[in-house]
Amino acid sequence: MEKKKKGVSVFDVILTIGLGIICITCVLPFIHLLAVSFSSSSAVAAGRVGFWPVEFTAASYEYVITGGRFLHAMGISIERVILGTLLNIVLMVLTAYPLAKEDLPFRGILSGFFVLTMLIGGGMIPTYLLVSGLGLKDTIWALILPGALPVYNMIILMNFIRGLPHELEEAAWIDGASPFRTLWSVIFPLLGPSLATVGLFSMVGHWNDWFAGMIYMSDPMNYPLQTYLQTLLVDFEKLLQSDTTGNIQDILSKMNARTGRAAQLFLGALPIMMVYPFLQRYFTKGLTLGSVKG
Amino acid sequence: MNKKKKGIASYWQYYLMLIPGVIVTFIFSYIPLYGVIIAFEKYNVGLGFSSPWVGMENFRYLFSQPTFTRTITNTLFISVWKLALGVVVPVTIAILLNEMRSEKLKRFYQTLIYIPNFLSWIIMAGVLMDILASTGAINVILMKLGFHSVDFLGNAKIFPWTMIISDVWKGFGYGTIVYLAALTGIDPALYESAMLDGATRWQQIKNVTIPLLMPTIILMTVLSLGSVLNAGFDQIYNLYSPAVWETGDVIDTYVYRLGIQQAQYSVGAAVGLFKSLVSAILVVVSYRLADKLAGYRIL
Amino acid sequence: MHKNFRKGAALLLSAACLTGCMSKPASPTGGNESARVEPPADIWAPYEETVTVTTMGEENSGTEFQGDDDYGNNPWYRAYKERFNINLVNKWISNDYGTKLNLAIADKDIADVFYVDSARLTTLYEAGLIMNLDEVFDSYASDVLKGYRKDYADTWETGEFDGHLYGMPQMSYGIIDQFQYIWIRQDWMKECGFEEPKTMDDVIKIATTFAEKYGGYALPECQTLENLFRLALSWGAHPDIWVKKDDGTIEYGTIQPEMKEALAQYAEWYKEGIINPNFTTLNWDKMMQGMINGECGVIPFAQWFGYNPLPDLIKNQGADAIFYPYEIPTQDGSPIKGSVTFNNNGYVVIRKDCPNPEAIMKIVNFYVYTVNDAVGKETNEYLSSLHSFNYPNCVRGTRIINPMNDYNQYIQVKDAFDRYQAGEDVDTSALGTNLSKYESCVNWVTSQDPNGVGDFLQQGNDRSAYGIAKKYVDEKQYVQDAKWGPDTPTLQAAGSTLKDILVEGFTKIIIGEKPIDYFDELVEQWKTAGGAKATEEINEIYGD
């Protein structure tokens, strides 16, 4: 076999190049975006920008950074990601561990209690009325509490805990450790890769969510980053649909916004693109966890 | 372990751990369920939940609306294609990646294709609007090649395909990695014996790889059946326009427009309930199927 | 509405002139209103103690905030505080106003004053959440505002339930911007020695000569058949609006026999190669791209051709490539009649339990004051501080627009510009908020600044679009949409599908895929697809 594998056939070349092209399509748009964000608006309007900046300028980034709004929104997003992910992890671990106990009385009913919420919901308006009634509107908790326990990820974690060897846990019991103590000093250290996976899913989820920010925040200044970016999209959409009713002068002046928008989109994507390669192996592990048999 | 089986009392610490999760879930997932009542009422904001009861009237109205029935067709069209291509594309790429000799390049490729998966649809919508615009990169290339420019987001005939392909493009990295993981689990001895039998690479793929990948394929397909009514709200909402409602309006965007933007609270709630029920049935059925066909159990 | 229209125009004009001429150093608190206002001695008086009023608003990226200004602190909000001791506070500001508003309504957590569309006006009325404004309007509305209600009674009635006022219509900038023209490229016209077209044949002659001489095609068009719908006015058709027939019934303009005639001629032109043969592949943007590239010198279009695409066209083709608007000639030589649609920006509503509805009337009055009788009473700087940088967007929920706004603006700008052209002194301080329009016109003629050509062609001179449209307004040369209000349920549900059936079918007729009599078949299709039901509803709601 070793011998056979050494020869590089035409097939291998085509394969490598073909896959290479497919893979590159996954990043080309972002390279294009980057090029647009660093180009002059007239070059962009004339469609002269491909994958390299034309008439290089960092004006868009200057505008974005000094404008304040972008960084402020990013700060809110970061706050949300930290608080939200921590809360998610605490609640997921606390819930998954007991549910992983096969002999826990009423385990079936309790599991059902959680699983059912994945199947049916009350809809947006009752949820909104609830959040509003609890006085959470305009606080970061409106973005965090309603999704504080991601049930699907909790189940992934639970299945992982069930797959752990029982011996360590039993040793702890014999030493007289309480369930809390066991969870903290025995189980928790073993959760590494799975916790990293579900934790990262939480992070990405919190970072990418735009909807909650839009409906629960009264002041656009308090929008998290993705919600703020969404307002830019809406403006762009209005621009595309512009017809006789719009104020044409306004719209024309916004044409130059394309480079600025590209810069903001790129900066919005950047944290994830930077974090991701380092955590890739956890994701890979985490994805296969879902198919761990119970 | 049986010796540990004592009365419920000895489990009190476990129940204590569950309390925060139960409370949060009860408050934010169960209390809002009272909202389904709206679907059976002619909801008047002033009267609140004691609005006049109309029974199934909202549902009858809904199904008489061509704008609603078309959302079902649109949803099914878009999501079935997304499902199908969402299996075929990652399986193909995974098999091809698996054939690659260089481990380093393979890992690099994996990294690239997985990137779009983690970006929000807000970012992706921004990118797509930019490159698909009439003056955007794709149309510039098309025209240089001598084709007509294509209105990817504004033409009702093309819009669903723009959604399908961009979604598959964004998400195929995820599936690819799952299938690759399954492929690395295949015993190399099987390939060796195939090679001894003089099988070509294509024959190896056909006779060894694909059959062994089948359980994972079936599992992934079945599990995604449950979400067949989710054609992708974040994606479509951020990219569609009235010009493409005819083919691009899906159940979720319809609920949103009707229930939230147009304040037809009752009808919006009725659509939501209808979708929830159908989805719940689909999820239950698909997990049963997954158990039967692939021995997969979620609990 | 027509009967009142001229009266209204005259009234407002004379009011503007009157106050402008009486250079009284009065402030708005000066109690200059007539005795018609009865009990509250002075509707302009400030409060002794600060009154706080809440509102909800829409984020608008067009607003160019200066310095530390924002949605909660801007010239308007400061003016309310200074003049009336009213503190206007935003409950929230959103870029998705409709969504946030509906959630707020569901939550019964609404501000004291805000604006809504007609559907939500009904929801709020039925839910008993908004105030009957009869009393507060009678006592506190300024005379000019009451004048609006009288002059545009049919629009104000759409804000009433059982004869009681619940939502004050925010009106629009006026019908003068709704007319259609034929725009013709001037350098080519001069070169070929053409005069103003008097008949449609003249238009076609000009267009085809251009195409022969300069390449391209004679008439542009795109998938949505914009230009057919504009030119159809020549045949007396009124597509897209609902027309009242002689027998009092209301029918849809696009399916009338006049439209069939227009379509037949249009298909003939297509066959002769007059219409751009590729139009079925072009969306609006693409069609405009062709104009910018100089492929065509004649186009039927609205008054804003000078804003888009003309500046780009001029940058591309030079300043001589300017287009001028001309009247669309009719088939029988009678005066052309445009189509005028219901155009209302929304309704101002007041929360039922609002403790200070009169404070809101003061705020509303103040906006009306700044666009009518304030010129001359207030300094130019003061008025433009309120109206520049799109600041009026900040008071989207509390303003009522002057329906004669654009009409008056045209008269002022043209008058000043005429004087400038004649070398006379121009008192720019009298222009108030219209100063920038005037300056754009000057910039165009002095330096051919492409950004000024839009204002120049819209209102800078007699040959401008508003110059033509003023006559239409004065002479009532228009047909008003019989659907003077919001869409009916069937129309709302149908969205654009009903029109799409017709546009698709018309296209087939134009390109010769179907004969002209296919029109009748289309009408039937349109009726069964919901058109018949919509017509029924329209007659029920808007009929006599």
PDB file of N, CA, C and O in Angstrom, chain C residues 34 112 115 138 238 289 305 380 426 540:
ATOM      1  N   SER C  34     -56.311  84.447  15.152  1.00  0.00           N
ATOM      2  CA  SER C  34     -57.579  85.166  15.106  1.00  0.00           C
ATOM      3  C   SER C  34     -58.486  84.754  16.254  1.00  0.00           C
ATOM      4  O   SER C  34     -58.194  83.838  17.013  1.00  0.00           O
ATOM      5  N   ASP C 112     -47.096  58.910  24.481  1.00  0.00           N
ATOM      6  CA  ASP C 112     -48.196  59.870  24.439  1.00  0.00           C
ATOM      7  C   ASP C 112     -48.577  60.219  23.010  1.00  0.00           C
ATOM      8  O   ASP C 112     -49.735  60.380  22.684  1.00  0.00           O
ATOM      9  N   TYR C 115     -46.754  58.207  15.394  1.00  0.00           N
ATOM     10  CA  TYR C 115     -47.477  58.106  14.134  1.00  0.00           C
ATOM     11  C   TYR C 115     -47.707  56.643  13.784  1.00  0.00           C
ATOM     12  O   TYR C 115     -46.935  55.770  14.185  1.00  0.00           O
ATOM     13  N   ASP C 138     -60.287  71.085  18.274  1.00  0.00           N
ATOM     14  CA  ASP C 138     -61.080  72.308  18.176  1.00  0.00           C
ATOM     15  C   ASP C 138     -60.476  73.431  18.996  1.00  0.00           C
ATOM     16  O   ASP C 138     -60.430  74.580  18.570  1.00  0.00           O
ATOM     17  N   HIS C 238     -55.535  55.742 -17.294  1.00  0.00           N
ATOM     18  CA  HIS C 238     -54.929  56.047 -16.004  1.00  0.00           C
ATOM     19  C   HIS C 238     -54.554  54.759 -15.285  1.00  0.00           C
ATOM     20  O   HIS C 238     -55.210  54.365 -14.333  1.00  0.00           O
ATOM     21  N   GLN C 289     -29.041  52.401 -16.527  1.00  0.00           N
ATOM     22  CA  GLN C 289     -27.645  52.277 -16.929  1.00  0.00           C
ATOM     23  C   GLN C 289     -27.513  52.643 -18.404  1.00  0.00           C
ATOM     24  O   GLN C 289     -26.610  53.359 -18.810  1.00  0.00           O
ATOM     25  N   PHE C 305     -36.183  63.084 -12.671  1.00  0.00           N
ATOM     26  CA  PHE C 305     -35.161  62.619 -13.605  1.00  0.00           C
ATOM     27  C   PHE C 305     -33.840  63.359 -13.390  1.00  0.00           C
ATOM     28  O   PHE C 305     -32.758  62.808 -13.572  1.00  0.00           O
ATOM     29  N   ASN C 380     -33.755  83.496   9.252  1.00  0.00           N
ATOM     30  CA  ASN C 380     -33.440  82.436   8.303  1.00  0.00           C
ATOM     31  C   ASN C 380     -32.615  81.338   8.959  1.00  0.00           C
ATOM     32  O   ASN C 380     -32.849  80.156   8.756  1.00  0.00           O
ATOM     33  N   VAL C 426     -31.128  89.392  -4.856  1.00  0.00           N
ATOM     34  CA  VAL C 426     -32.026  88.365  -4.338  1.00  0.00           C
ATOM     35  C   VAL C 426     -31.935  88.361  -2.820  1.00  0.00           C
ATOM     36  O   VAL C 426     -30.857  88.260  -2.252  1.00  0.00           O
ATOM     37  N   GLU C 540     -67.539  49.584  -2.487  1.00  0.00           N
ATOM     38  CA  GLU C 540     -68.244  49.620  -1.212  1.00  0.00           C
ATOM     39  C   GLU C 540     -67.657  50.699  -0.299  1.00  0.00           C
ATOM     40  O   GLU C 540     -68.378  51.456   0.341  1.00  0.00           O
TER      41      GLU C 540
END
